[in-house]
Amino acid sequence: MTKDTKRAEDVLHPGQFLRLQTSVADAPVEVSGRLQEIACRYLAVALDVAADVFCSAPPAGTEVACAAAGDGCVYRFTAGLRGSSRLPQRLWFLERPATVSRIQMRRYVRVPISLPLAVRLPGDHGSLHDAEEVALVDISGGGLCFARAEEVMLAAQIAIDIPQLPQYGRLAAVARVKRCTPVETPTGRVYHVGVSLEKSLTAREQERLIQSVFTLQRSYLRRGLRMPCMDHTARREAAAAESMARRTAHGGSATDEPLAKRTACGAAADRAPRT
């Protein structure tokens, strides 16, 4: 992730979608809106909020952290709240910044997405099993995460195939498993398997993937949605304790499980690089 400074007048424009973060009575407030007007000394932002939320606006002078979506980046700045409009308009008036920080997000941005995904997992003697359908959880410019009922060995090479990724087309590549995290759901335990694509895509393919991810991210911002954030990192202590309890219940010891099995998930998950 890289960062540099730009003049606000060069990157902010009417119609741009913004996410605003501040606090009211020490309670965090996060709203989305559209930049409606850029005046000499202020910005007018039309908020996409309910009337009761708008009426609970913070007092004038409150600092507001702002983020505007750009082309493959995010522009961030802090501005003082000058005031708000009367209903039925729902406008916040912010101090116009002189500069903004341009943050190049690149592959570190994860976007939740539900698309068909087929994976082929390792078999015997270096072969791959037949393709199986799994649930895609999220995707980034450097990898993806999918959910599966059974764990997958860390560092394993698998084949992935997404038939139609927006602004990319078919994404079929070899991936390496970087993490395997147990996640409890209402229907039982599943495993979130994070894989890296960085070594299997050409520079041009990865750039196309990054642009696809940014397109998906902007679609969330345009609709005023907050992108869900899933913590894929399992706690080492909890996973290790549960694994030990299961082995003890079956009459085994804490050290009688093969090393390859012990490192497949849980205890090693928090040491695995994230995609």
Short mmCIF file of C-alpha atoms in Angstrom, two decimals:
data_model
loop_
_atom_site.label_atom_id
_atom_site.label_comp_id
_atom_site.label_asym_id
_atom_site.label_seq_id
_atom_site.Cartn_x
_atom_site.Cartn_y
_atom_site.Cartn_z
CA MET A 1 0.00 0.00 0.00
CA THR A 2 1.49 3.36 -1.06
CA LYS A 3 0.51 6.89 -0.07
CA ASP A 4 1.06 10.37 -1.52
CA THR A 5 -0.52 13.83 -1.33
CA LYS A 6 -2.74 15.41 -3.99
CA ARG A 7 -4.50 18.75 -4.30
CA ALA A 8 -8.13 18.32 -3.34
CA GLU A 9 -9.36 20.27 -6.36
CA ASP A 10 -7.61 17.78 -8.66
CA VAL A 11 -9.31 14.65 -7.33
CA LEU A 12 -12.62 15.62 -5.69
CA HIS A 13 -15.63 16.16 -7.94
CA PRO A 14 -19.44 16.38 -7.64
CA GLY A 15 -21.12 12.98 -7.68
CA GLN A 16 -18.19 11.27 -5.96
CA PHE A 17 -19.13 8.84 -3.20
CA LEU A 18 -17.71 9.41 0.26
CA ARG A 19 -17.62 7.53 3.53
CA LEU A 20 -17.62 9.74 6.63
CA GLN A 21 -16.57 8.71 10.14
CA THR A 22 -16.94 10.76 13.32
CA SER A 23 -18.49 10.44 16.78
CA VAL A 24 -21.48 11.78 18.71
CA ALA A 25 -21.32 11.69 22.51
CA ASP A 26 -18.29 9.38 22.25
CA ALA A 27 -20.28 6.92 20.13
CA PRO A 28 -18.81 6.18 16.67
CA VAL A 29 -20.84 7.31 13.67
CA GLU A 30 -20.25 6.11 10.10
CA VAL A 31 -22.34 7.31 7.15
CA SER A 32 -22.09 7.33 3.36
CA GLY A 33 -23.01 10.07 0.93
CA ARG A 34 -22.42 11.80 -2.37
CA LEU A 35 -20.38 14.95 -2.89
CA GLN A 36 -23.03 17.37 -4.12
CA GLU A 37 -21.20 20.70 -4.25
CA ILE A 38 -17.63 21.99 -4.02
CA ALA A 39 -17.70 25.64 -2.96
CA CYS A 40 -14.86 28.04 -2.24
CA ARG A 41 -14.66 27.17 1.46
CA TYR A 42 -16.82 24.12 1.98
CA LEU A 43 -18.01 20.77 0.62
CA ALA A 44 -21.69 19.81 0.62
CA VAL A 45 -22.25 16.08 1.06
CA ALA A 46 -25.73 14.57 0.51
CA LEU A 47 -26.09 11.75 3.03
CA ASP A 48 -27.88 8.47 2.40
CA VAL A 49 -29.32 8.08 5.91
CA ALA A 50 -32.68 7.94 7.64
CA ALA A 51 -34.17 11.17 8.99
CA ASP A 52 -33.62 10.22 12.65
CA VAL A 53 -29.95 9.49 11.99
CA PHE A 54 -29.51 12.78 10.16
CA CYS A 55 -31.13 14.70 13.04
CA SER A 56 -28.50 13.22 15.39
CA ALA A 57 -25.68 15.01 13.57
CA PRO A 58 -22.63 16.00 15.63
CA PRO A 59 -22.18 19.67 16.56
CA ALA A 60 -20.35 22.16 14.34
CA GLY A 61 -16.59 21.98 14.72
CA THR A 62 -16.51 18.18 15.04
CA GLU A 63 -13.73 16.56 13.03
CA VAL A 64 -14.87 14.13 10.33
CA ALA A 65 -12.62 11.51 8.73
CA CYS A 66 -13.48 11.26 5.03
CA ALA A 67 -12.68 8.64 2.40
CA ALA A 68 -13.49 9.03 -1.30
CA ALA A 69 -13.20 6.19 -3.80
CA GLY A 70 -10.84 6.85 -6.70
CA ASP A 71 -9.56 4.82 -9.64
CA GLY A 72 -7.68 1.99 -7.95
CA CYS A 73 -7.17 4.04 -4.78
CA VAL A 74 -8.82 5.81 -1.86
CA TYR A 75 -8.50 9.52 -1.08
CA ARG A 76 -8.51 10.33 2.63
CA PHE A 77 -8.74 13.65 4.44
CA THR A 78 -10.03 15.14 7.70
CA ALA A 79 -12.42 18.10 7.68
CA GLY A 80 -14.30 20.10 10.29
CA LEU A 81 -18.10 19.95 10.22
CA ARG A 82 -19.47 23.44 9.54
CA GLY A 83 -23.12 22.47 9.99
CA SER A 84 -26.02 20.64 8.38
CA SER A 85 -29.10 21.49 6.31
CA ARG A 86 -32.76 21.38 7.28
CA LEU A 87 -34.94 18.45 6.32
CA PRO A 88 -36.01 17.26 3.80
CA GLN A 89 -32.47 17.92 2.51
CA ARG A 90 -29.85 15.83 4.24
CA LEU A 91 -26.61 17.71 3.71
CA TRP A 92 -23.49 17.99 5.81
CA PHE A 93 -21.26 20.99 5.15
CA LEU A 94 -17.56 20.25 5.62
CA GLU A 95 -14.52 22.50 5.55
CA ARG A 96 -12.92 22.23 2.13
CA PRO A 97 -9.48 20.59 2.43
CA ALA A 98 -6.47 21.92 0.56
CA THR A 99 -4.93 18.47 0.08
CA VAL A 100 -5.92 14.81 0.39
CA SER A 101 -3.88 11.65 0.89
CA ARG A 102 -4.00 9.21 -2.02
CA ILE A 103 -3.70 5.63 -0.79
CA GLN A 104 -3.01 2.97 -3.40
CA MET A 105 -4.75 -0.10 -1.99
CA ARG A 106 -3.63 -2.66 -4.58
CA ARG A 107 -4.02 -6.33 -3.69
CA TYR A 108 -4.58 -5.81 0.04
CA VAL A 109 -8.25 -4.95 -0.51
CA ARG A 110 -10.57 -7.92 0.03
CA VAL A 111 -14.05 -7.77 -1.45
CA PRO A 112 -16.80 -10.21 -0.42
CA ILE A 113 -18.42 -11.85 -3.41
CA SER A 114 -20.67 -14.82 -4.14
CA LEU A 115 -19.76 -16.54 -7.42
CA PRO A 116 -19.48 -20.16 -8.60
CA LEU A 117 -16.04 -21.54 -7.77
CA ALA A 118 -14.63 -24.98 -8.55
CA VAL A 119 -11.47 -26.28 -6.89
CA ARG A 120 -9.33 -29.36 -7.47
CA LEU A 121 -7.49 -30.52 -4.36
CA PRO A 122 -4.32 -32.64 -4.13
CA GLY A 123 -4.66 -36.41 -4.48
CA ASP A 124 -2.15 -39.24 -4.38
CA HIS A 125 1.25 -39.08 -6.11
CA GLY A 126 0.96 -35.39 -7.02
CA SER A 127 -2.35 -35.72 -8.88
CA LEU A 128 -5.46 -33.58 -8.37
CA HIS A 129 -8.90 -34.82 -7.45
CA ASP A 130 -11.93 -34.09 -9.62
CA ALA A 131 -13.33 -30.57 -9.33
CA GLU A 132 -15.72 -29.81 -6.47
CA GLU A 133 -17.98 -26.78 -6.06
CA VAL A 134 -17.22 -24.59 -3.03
CA ALA A 135 -18.49 -21.24 -1.73
CA LEU A 136 -16.37 -18.22 -2.60
CA VAL A 137 -16.05 -15.92 0.45
CA ASP A 138 -13.96 -13.01 -0.83
CA ILE A 139 -11.33 -12.08 -3.39
CA SER A 140 -8.39 -9.70 -3.63
CA GLY A 141 -5.79 -8.78 -6.21
CA GLY A 142 -3.47 -11.43 -4.80
CA GLY A 143 -5.73 -14.32 -3.87
CA LEU A 144 -9.10 -15.48 -2.65
CA CYS A 145 -10.85 -17.27 0.19
CA PHE A 146 -13.42 -20.06 -0.04
CA ALA A 147 -15.42 -22.09 2.47
CA ARG A 148 -15.26 -25.87 2.67
CA ALA A 149 -16.61 -28.49 5.06
CA GLU A 150 -13.18 -30.12 5.50
CA GLU A 151 -9.75 -28.65 6.12
CA VAL A 152 -7.05 -28.34 3.48
CA MET A 153 -3.32 -28.83 4.04
CA LEU A 154 -1.25 -25.66 4.32
CA ALA A 155 1.11 -25.01 1.38
CA ALA A 156 -0.84 -27.42 -0.83
CA GLN A 157 -1.14 -26.52 -4.52
CA ILE A 158 -4.69 -26.55 -5.83
CA ALA A 159 -6.45 -25.55 -9.04
CA ILE A 160 -9.20 -22.91 -8.93
CA ASP A 161 -11.72 -21.96 -11.61
CA ILE A 162 -14.18 -19.02 -11.54
CA PRO A 163 -16.19 -19.14 -14.80
CA GLN A 164 -17.12 -15.46 -14.92
CA LEU A 165 -15.45 -12.80 -12.77
CA PRO A 166 -16.73 -9.24 -13.41
CA GLN A 167 -14.42 -7.24 -15.71
CA TYR A 168 -12.08 -10.23 -15.94
CA GLY A 169 -13.84 -13.23 -17.44
CA ARG A 170 -12.78 -16.74 -16.58
CA LEU A 171 -10.17 -16.98 -13.83
CA ALA A 172 -8.49 -20.40 -13.90
CA ALA A 173 -5.14 -20.77 -12.16
CA VAL A 174 -2.98 -22.78 -9.79
CA ALA A 175 -3.06 -21.47 -6.23
CA ARG A 176 -1.16 -22.20 -3.01
CA VAL A 177 -2.96 -22.60 0.32
CA LYS A 178 -1.78 -19.97 2.82
CA ARG A 179 -4.24 -20.46 5.65
CA CYS A 180 -7.06 -22.76 6.77
CA THR A 181 -9.21 -21.32 9.53
CA PRO A 182 -12.08 -23.06 11.34
CA VAL A 183 -15.21 -20.88 11.46
CA GLU A 184 -18.33 -21.68 13.48
CA THR A 185 -21.64 -21.10 11.64
CA PRO A 186 -25.29 -21.73 12.61
CA THR A 187 -25.18 -24.96 10.59
CA GLY A 188 -21.87 -26.19 12.00
CA ARG A 189 -18.15 -25.77 11.46
CA VAL A 190 -16.65 -24.88 8.10
CA TYR A 191 -13.10 -23.98 7.08
CA HIS A 192 -12.16 -20.73 5.38
CA VAL A 193 -9.30 -21.56 3.04
CA GLY A 194 -7.15 -18.64 1.90
CA VAL A 195 -5.05 -19.14 -1.23
CA SER A 196 -2.46 -17.02 -3.02
CA LEU A 197 -2.46 -16.48 -6.80
CA GLU A 198 0.54 -14.16 -6.99
CA LYS A 199 3.01 -16.70 -8.39
CA SER A 200 0.61 -18.16 -10.95
CA LEU A 201 -0.64 -14.97 -12.66
CA THR A 202 1.25 -12.85 -15.15
CA ALA A 203 1.68 -9.15 -14.39
CA ARG A 204 -1.05 -8.33 -16.90
CA GLU A 205 -3.44 -10.95 -15.44
CA GLN A 206 -2.88 -9.66 -11.91
CA GLU A 207 -3.49 -6.07 -13.01
CA ARG A 208 -6.79 -7.17 -14.58
CA LEU A 209 -7.69 -8.95 -11.35
CA ILE A 210 -6.88 -5.85 -9.30
CA GLN A 211 -9.08 -3.71 -11.54
CA SER A 212 -11.89 -6.26 -11.18
CA VAL A 213 -11.61 -6.06 -7.39
CA PHE A 214 -11.72 -2.25 -7.48
CA THR A 215 -14.83 -2.38 -9.67
CA LEU A 216 -16.52 -4.60 -7.09
CA GLN A 217 -15.38 -2.31 -4.27
CA ARG A 218 -16.76 0.80 -5.97
CA SER A 219 -20.10 -0.96 -6.50
CA TYR A 220 -20.39 -1.35 -2.71
CA LEU A 221 -19.60 2.34 -2.15
CA ARG A 222 -22.07 3.50 -4.81
CA ARG A 223 -24.84 1.59 -3.08
CA GLY A 224 -23.87 3.01 0.29
CA LEU A 225 -22.97 -0.43 1.61
CA ARG A 226 -20.31 -1.20 4.15
CA MET A 227 -18.09 -4.03 3.00
CA PRO A 228 -18.24 -6.92 5.50
CA CYS A 229 -14.92 -7.61 7.19
CA MET A 230 -14.23 -11.22 8.14
CA ASP A 231 -11.31 -11.98 10.44
CA HIS A 232 -9.88 -15.13 8.87
CA THR A 233 -7.24 -15.60 11.56
CA ALA A 234 -7.91 -18.39 14.04
CA ARG A 235 -6.73 -18.00 17.59
CA ARG A 236 -3.86 -20.35 18.15
CA GLU A 237 -4.68 -21.13 21.78
CA ALA A 238 -8.32 -22.01 21.14
CA ALA A 239 -7.54 -24.20 18.17
CA ALA A 240 -4.72 -25.99 19.97
CA ALA A 241 -6.83 -26.58 23.10
CA GLU A 242 -9.72 -27.97 21.08
CA SER A 243 -7.40 -30.23 19.09
CA MET A 244 -5.85 -31.54 22.31
CA ALA A 245 -9.28 -32.16 23.84
CA ARG A 246 -10.38 -34.20 20.83
CA ARG A 247 -7.24 -36.35 20.92
CA THR A 248 -7.53 -36.90 24.67
CA ALA A 249 -11.15 -37.96 24.30
CA HIS A 250 -10.05 -40.65 21.86
CA GLY A 251 -7.30 -41.91 24.15
CA GLY A 252 -4.42 -40.22 22.34
CA SER A 253 -1.75 -37.83 23.54
CA ALA A 254 -1.03 -34.24 22.61
CA THR A 255 1.94 -35.30 20.51
CA ASP A 256 0.83 -38.47 18.77
CA GLU A 257 -0.70 -36.71 15.77
CA PRO A 258 1.52 -36.53 12.66
CA LEU A 259 3.25 -33.20 12.11
CA ALA A 260 1.68 -32.71 8.67
CA LYS A 261 -1.80 -33.05 10.19
CA ARG A 262 -1.05 -30.70 13.08
CA THR A 263 0.11 -27.93 10.76
CA ALA A 264 -2.85 -28.26 8.39
CA CYS A 265 -4.99 -25.80 10.28
CA GLY A 266 -5.54 -24.08 13.60
CA ALA A 267 -2.19 -23.68 15.32
CA ALA A 268 -0.37 -22.71 12.14
CA ALA A 269 -3.09 -20.48 10.80
CA ASP A 270 -1.90 -17.36 12.57
CA ARG A 271 1.61 -17.78 11.15
CA ALA A 272 0.49 -18.11 7.54
CA PRO A 273 0.86 -15.01 5.32
CA ARG A 274 -2.43 -13.42 4.36
CA THR A 275 -3.48 -13.06 0.74
#
